[in-house]
Amino acid sequence: MEVIILNTPKEVEQMGGQLLAQQIQKKPASVLGLATGATMHGVYAYLSEQHLDFARIKTFNLDEYYGLGPQHRCSYHTYMRHHLFEKVNIQPENAHVPDGLTPDVEAHCREYENAIEQAGGIDLQLLGLGEDGHIGFNEPSSSLSAGMRIKTLTPMTRRTNQRDFPPGETMPMHVLTLGVGNIMAARRCLLLAHGAKKAPAVQAMVEGPITAMCPASALQQHRSTTVIVDEAAAAFLQLADYFRCVYKHKPEWQK
Ligand code: GLP
């Protein structure tokens, strides 16, 4: 796991955007795994400004609220249209987000996983981090090898994500999410986190034991994961100085 500590949230989001842009330039038919959340706002803003060619790019979002349709203002479909899909030349049929209204969850989950496989698998999986250590919507106690399925949100995640639901909108209790097993199958993972509230989860993910109590800790076993955090989110890392030193002295060929 490569850990990069930057000064500000903006730098984290910009570097995330730059790495995605590099992936798109290097492989114009890349398959990208995409995430939502406030951390990704700057990433998608950066990407939309780069005039990149998305014509052959395929994307698969990690998750969606169960019970919300694509047009619902709080759905992740709406989030993605607003932040990225309407701003780049992606083909609508290439931009996938789980269907929160599917009448058959099991069949939909298998179809979604099959579509990822048919596309050749995820080249680069973008990830945010929940305050409780979730990735996608894999909450603590999630199997570290699970596939896509329906999950129940913890009270903590419901409280945190309530900010995305204006008064009058009831926040769903269930979600569809790719599993940690799907995430681990991506060829490369890129996890971004910033802010002091993420510091305990960042420490547990990077330096704690690999445990279902912190699903993101499974990434310690992923062969190519880069974690980019700001100073506030890195506050509890015992090896912070080491990570800074590694990054500073990264050989030119590796940059
Ligand atoms: C939601 C998403 C996650 C995301 C997390 C962090 O729970 N399902 O994929 O990583 O939010 O969100 P934020 O970036 O807003 O802290």
Short mmCIF file of C-alpha atoms and ligand atoms in Angstrom, two decimals:
data_model
loop_
_atom_site.label_atom_id
_atom_site.label_comp_id
_atom_site.label_asym_id
_atom_site.label_seq_id
_atom_site.Cartn_x
_atom_site.Cartn_y
_atom_site.Cartn_z
CA MET A 1 0.00 0.00 0.00
CA GLU A 2 1.42 3.34 -1.02
CA VAL A 3 0.43 6.19 1.33
CA ILE A 4 0.81 9.77 0.13
CA ILE A 5 0.27 12.60 2.61
CA LEU A 6 -0.49 16.02 1.16
CA ASN A 7 -1.17 19.33 2.87
CA THR A 8 -4.74 20.16 1.92
CA PRO A 9 -8.01 18.49 0.84
CA LYS A 10 -7.72 20.33 -2.48
CA GLU A 11 -4.33 18.75 -3.17
CA VAL A 12 -5.76 15.30 -2.38
CA GLU A 13 -8.66 15.77 -4.80
CA GLN A 14 -6.39 17.24 -7.49
CA MET A 15 -3.91 14.40 -7.32
CA GLY A 16 -6.80 11.93 -7.44
CA GLY A 17 -8.04 13.67 -10.58
CA GLN A 18 -4.55 13.69 -12.09
CA LEU A 19 -4.08 9.96 -11.56
CA LEU A 20 -7.45 9.22 -13.17
CA ALA A 21 -6.59 11.52 -16.07
CA GLN A 22 -3.27 9.70 -16.53
CA GLN A 23 -5.11 6.38 -16.60
CA ILE A 24 -7.48 7.68 -19.30
CA GLN A 25 -4.59 9.03 -21.37
CA LYS A 26 -2.57 5.84 -21.00
CA LYS A 27 -5.51 3.58 -21.88
CA PRO A 28 -8.34 5.41 -23.69
CA ALA A 29 -10.61 2.36 -23.33
CA SER A 30 -10.11 2.07 -19.58
CA VAL A 31 -12.71 0.59 -17.27
CA LEU A 32 -13.03 2.86 -14.24
CA GLY A 33 -14.65 2.05 -10.91
CA LEU A 34 -16.19 5.25 -9.59
CA ALA A 35 -17.21 6.47 -6.15
CA THR A 36 -19.43 9.21 -4.79
CA GLY A 37 -19.27 11.40 -1.67
CA ALA A 38 -18.02 14.91 -0.99
CA THR A 39 -14.37 13.86 -1.38
CA MET A 40 -14.97 13.17 -5.07
CA HIS A 41 -16.38 16.61 -5.92
CA GLY A 42 -12.95 18.08 -6.64
CA VAL A 43 -11.82 14.93 -8.43
CA TYR A 44 -14.68 15.10 -10.93
CA ALA A 45 -14.39 18.88 -11.27
CA TYR A 46 -10.72 18.43 -12.17
CA LEU A 47 -11.47 15.60 -14.62
CA SER A 48 -14.24 17.56 -16.37
CA GLU A 49 -11.88 20.46 -16.99
CA GLN A 50 -9.15 18.41 -18.70
CA HIS A 51 -10.88 17.90 -22.07
CA LEU A 52 -10.21 14.18 -21.86
CA ASP A 53 -11.73 11.78 -24.36
CA PHE A 54 -14.28 9.55 -22.61
CA ALA A 55 -15.64 8.10 -25.88
CA ARG A 56 -14.27 4.63 -25.15
CA ILE A 57 -14.23 4.83 -21.34
CA LYS A 58 -16.51 2.53 -19.38
CA THR A 59 -17.45 3.29 -15.79
CA PHE A 60 -19.07 1.29 -13.01
CA ASN A 61 -20.15 3.01 -9.84
CA LEU A 62 -19.71 1.26 -6.54
CA ASP A 63 -23.12 1.73 -5.03
CA GLU A 64 -26.62 3.19 -5.00
CA TYR A 65 -29.38 3.71 -2.45
CA TYR A 66 -31.96 0.96 -2.63
CA GLY A 67 -35.39 2.42 -3.33
CA LEU A 68 -34.17 5.54 -5.15
CA GLY A 69 -34.70 5.79 -8.91
CA PRO A 70 -32.17 7.30 -11.32
CA GLN A 71 -34.05 10.60 -11.42
CA HIS A 72 -34.33 10.99 -7.63
CA ARG A 73 -32.40 14.09 -6.62
CA CYS A 74 -30.49 12.23 -3.89
CA SER A 75 -29.60 9.16 -5.95
CA TYR A 76 -26.04 8.42 -6.98
CA HIS A 77 -27.25 8.40 -10.60
CA THR A 78 -28.11 12.07 -10.17
CA TYR A 79 -24.83 12.74 -8.36
CA MET A 80 -22.85 11.20 -11.22
CA ARG A 81 -24.78 12.98 -13.97
CA HIS A 82 -24.33 16.29 -12.20
CA HIS A 83 -20.65 15.92 -11.29
CA LEU A 84 -19.28 14.03 -14.29
CA PHE A 85 -21.42 12.32 -16.90
CA GLU A 86 -23.07 15.50 -18.22
CA LYS A 87 -19.70 17.22 -18.47
CA VAL A 88 -17.72 14.71 -20.53
CA ASN A 89 -18.32 12.77 -23.74
CA ILE A 90 -19.01 9.41 -22.10
CA GLN A 91 -21.48 7.21 -23.98
CA PRO A 92 -24.58 6.84 -21.76
CA GLU A 93 -24.56 3.06 -22.25
CA ASN A 94 -20.99 2.94 -20.94
CA ALA A 95 -21.76 4.69 -17.63
CA HIS A 96 -23.11 2.17 -15.15
CA VAL A 97 -24.65 2.82 -11.74
CA PRO A 98 -26.54 0.12 -9.81
CA ASP A 99 -30.32 0.29 -10.22
CA GLY A 100 -31.85 1.19 -6.86
CA LEU A 101 -35.30 0.24 -8.14
CA THR A 102 -34.47 -3.21 -9.43
CA PRO A 103 -37.30 -5.66 -8.81
CA ASP A 104 -34.81 -8.53 -8.52
CA VAL A 105 -31.77 -7.59 -6.43
CA GLU A 106 -29.99 -10.90 -6.76
CA ALA A 107 -30.32 -11.00 -10.57
CA HIS A 108 -29.33 -7.35 -10.91
CA CYS A 109 -26.22 -7.83 -8.78
CA ARG A 110 -25.08 -10.81 -10.85
CA GLU A 111 -25.76 -8.90 -14.11
CA TYR A 112 -23.77 -5.90 -12.86
CA GLU A 113 -20.83 -8.11 -11.92
CA ASN A 114 -21.06 -9.87 -15.30
CA ALA A 115 -21.03 -6.53 -17.10
CA ILE A 116 -17.81 -5.61 -15.27
CA GLU A 117 -16.28 -8.91 -16.29
CA GLN A 118 -17.43 -8.55 -19.91
CA ALA A 119 -15.82 -5.11 -19.99
CA GLY A 120 -12.52 -6.72 -18.99
CA GLY A 121 -12.53 -5.92 -15.27
CA ILE A 122 -11.83 -2.65 -13.49
CA ASP A 123 -8.51 -1.02 -14.41
CA LEU A 124 -8.65 1.67 -11.74
CA GLN A 125 -11.04 1.68 -8.80
CA LEU A 126 -11.60 5.04 -7.14
CA LEU A 127 -12.58 4.82 -3.46
CA GLY A 128 -13.63 7.14 -0.68
CA LEU A 129 -13.55 6.11 2.97
CA GLY A 130 -16.40 6.10 5.46
CA GLU A 131 -15.75 7.37 8.98
CA ASP A 132 -16.41 3.80 10.14
CA GLY A 133 -13.92 2.35 7.65
CA HIS A 134 -16.41 1.42 4.94
CA ILE A 135 -15.51 1.31 1.25
CA GLY A 136 -18.38 1.39 -1.20
CA PHE A 137 -21.12 0.73 1.31
CA ASN A 138 -19.41 -2.24 2.90
CA GLU A 139 -20.04 -1.49 6.53
CA PRO A 140 -18.08 -2.94 9.48
CA SER A 141 -18.63 -6.71 9.73
CA SER A 142 -18.96 -7.04 5.92
CA SER A 143 -17.33 -10.12 4.46
CA LEU A 144 -13.96 -9.22 3.02
CA SER A 145 -14.59 -11.46 0.02
CA ALA A 146 -18.24 -10.62 -0.71
CA GLY A 147 -19.62 -9.81 -4.12
CA MET A 148 -22.29 -7.27 -4.96
CA ARG A 149 -25.37 -7.39 -2.75
CA ILE A 150 -27.85 -5.42 -0.71
CA LYS A 151 -26.60 -4.04 2.62
CA THR A 152 -28.11 -2.26 5.59
CA LEU A 153 -26.47 1.03 6.55
CA THR A 154 -25.20 1.55 10.08
CA PRO A 155 -26.77 4.35 12.16
CA MET A 156 -23.43 6.19 11.89
CA THR A 157 -23.43 6.19 8.08
CA ARG A 158 -27.09 7.19 8.01
CA ARG A 159 -26.33 10.13 10.30
CA THR A 160 -23.33 11.20 8.21
CA ASN A 161 -25.05 10.87 4.83
CA GLN A 162 -28.21 12.59 6.07
CA ARG A 163 -26.55 15.83 4.90
CA ASP A 164 -27.22 14.74 1.29
CA PHE A 165 -30.96 14.43 2.00
CA PRO A 166 -32.80 17.74 2.31
CA PRO A 167 -35.54 18.09 4.93
CA GLY A 168 -38.57 16.07 3.88
CA GLU A 169 -36.49 13.37 2.15
CA THR A 170 -36.21 10.09 4.02
CA MET A 171 -32.81 8.55 3.77
CA PRO A 172 -32.92 4.90 2.74
CA MET A 173 -31.76 2.21 5.13
CA HIS A 174 -30.62 -0.16 2.39
CA VAL A 175 -28.12 0.11 -0.45
CA LEU A 176 -26.76 -1.94 -3.32
CA THR A 177 -22.99 -2.11 -3.25
CA LEU A 178 -20.11 -3.88 -4.91
CA GLY A 179 -18.45 -6.05 -2.28
CA VAL A 180 -14.93 -5.91 -0.93
CA GLY A 181 -14.26 -8.99 -3.07
CA ASN A 182 -15.19 -7.04 -6.23
CA ILE A 183 -13.04 -4.11 -5.15
CA MET A 184 -10.07 -6.38 -4.50
CA ALA A 185 -10.37 -7.70 -8.07
CA ALA A 186 -9.62 -4.25 -9.53
CA ARG A 187 -6.17 -4.00 -11.07
CA ARG A 188 -5.42 -0.81 -9.17
CA CYS A 189 -7.17 1.00 -6.29
CA LEU A 190 -6.95 4.67 -5.49
CA LEU A 191 -8.43 5.69 -2.13
CA LEU A 192 -8.82 9.34 -1.16
CA ALA A 193 -9.67 10.70 2.29
CA HIS A 194 -9.34 14.07 3.95
CA GLY A 195 -10.36 15.80 7.16
CA ALA A 196 -9.87 15.02 10.86
CA LYS A 197 -13.05 12.92 11.04
CA LYS A 198 -11.40 10.34 8.78
CA ALA A 199 -8.21 10.06 10.87
CA PRO A 200 -9.28 7.01 12.97
CA ALA A 201 -10.48 5.12 9.87
CA VAL A 202 -7.30 5.97 7.96
CA GLN A 203 -5.15 4.68 10.81
CA ALA A 204 -7.20 1.47 11.09
CA MET A 205 -7.13 0.93 7.31
CA VAL A 206 -3.38 1.44 6.92
CA GLU A 207 -1.88 0.28 10.20
CA GLY A 208 -4.55 -1.78 11.93
CA PRO A 209 -5.15 -5.49 11.59
CA ILE A 210 -6.96 -6.74 8.49
CA THR A 211 -10.44 -7.09 9.89
CA ALA A 212 -14.06 -6.96 8.78
CA MET A 213 -14.51 -4.34 11.52
CA CYS A 214 -12.67 -1.98 9.12
CA PRO A 215 -13.49 -3.22 5.60
CA ALA A 216 -10.97 -0.81 4.06
CA SER A 217 -8.18 -2.69 5.87
CA ALA A 218 -8.61 -5.46 3.26
CA LEU A 219 -6.73 -3.14 0.89
CA GLN A 220 -3.54 -4.05 2.78
CA GLN A 221 -3.73 -7.27 0.77
CA HIS A 222 -4.39 -5.57 -2.56
CA ARG A 223 -1.39 -5.70 -4.85
CA SER A 224 -1.59 -2.12 -6.09
CA THR A 225 -3.31 0.43 -3.87
CA THR A 226 -2.49 4.09 -3.48
CA VAL A 227 -3.97 5.96 -0.52
CA ILE A 228 -3.89 9.76 -0.69
CA VAL A 229 -4.76 11.70 2.47
CA ASP A 230 -4.31 15.21 3.81
CA GLU A 231 -2.43 16.03 7.01
CA ALA A 232 -5.63 16.06 9.10
CA ALA A 233 -6.66 12.57 8.00
CA ALA A 234 -3.07 11.34 8.51
CA ALA A 235 -2.93 12.63 12.09
CA PHE A 236 -3.06 9.19 13.76
CA LEU A 237 -0.64 7.40 11.44
CA GLN A 238 2.36 6.12 13.39
CA LEU A 239 4.36 5.79 10.19
CA ALA A 240 3.45 9.24 8.85
CA ASP A 241 7.09 10.40 8.74
CA TYR A 242 8.10 7.24 6.95
CA PHE A 243 5.34 7.70 4.36
CA ARG A 244 6.42 11.32 3.79
CA CYS A 245 10.02 10.20 3.39
CA VAL A 246 9.10 7.44 0.92
CA TYR A 247 7.13 9.88 -1.22
CA LYS A 248 9.84 12.55 -1.11
CA HIS A 249 12.50 10.09 -2.22
CA LYS A 250 10.46 8.24 -4.77
CA PRO A 251 12.77 7.35 -7.64
CA GLU A 252 12.07 9.32 -10.81
CA TRP A 253 11.06 6.19 -12.78
CA GLN A 254 8.37 5.37 -10.24
CA LYS A 255 6.69 8.78 -10.20
C1 GLP B 1 -20.58 7.20 1.00
C2 GLP B 1 -20.20 6.35 -0.20
C3 GLP B 1 -18.79 5.90 -0.12
C4 GLP B 1 -17.90 7.08 0.19
C5 GLP B 1 -18.25 7.67 1.50
C6 GLP B 1 -17.36 8.83 1.93
O1 GLP B 1 -20.86 6.47 2.13
N1 GLP B 1 -21.01 5.20 -0.36
O2 GLP B 1 -18.40 5.30 -1.35
O3 GLP B 1 -16.57 6.65 0.22
O4 GLP B 1 -19.56 8.13 1.33
O5 GLP B 1 -17.99 10.03 1.65
P1 GLP B 1 -17.37 11.48 1.82
O6 GLP B 1 -16.38 11.64 0.73
O7 GLP B 1 -18.53 12.39 1.65
O8 GLP B 1 -16.76 11.54 3.15
#
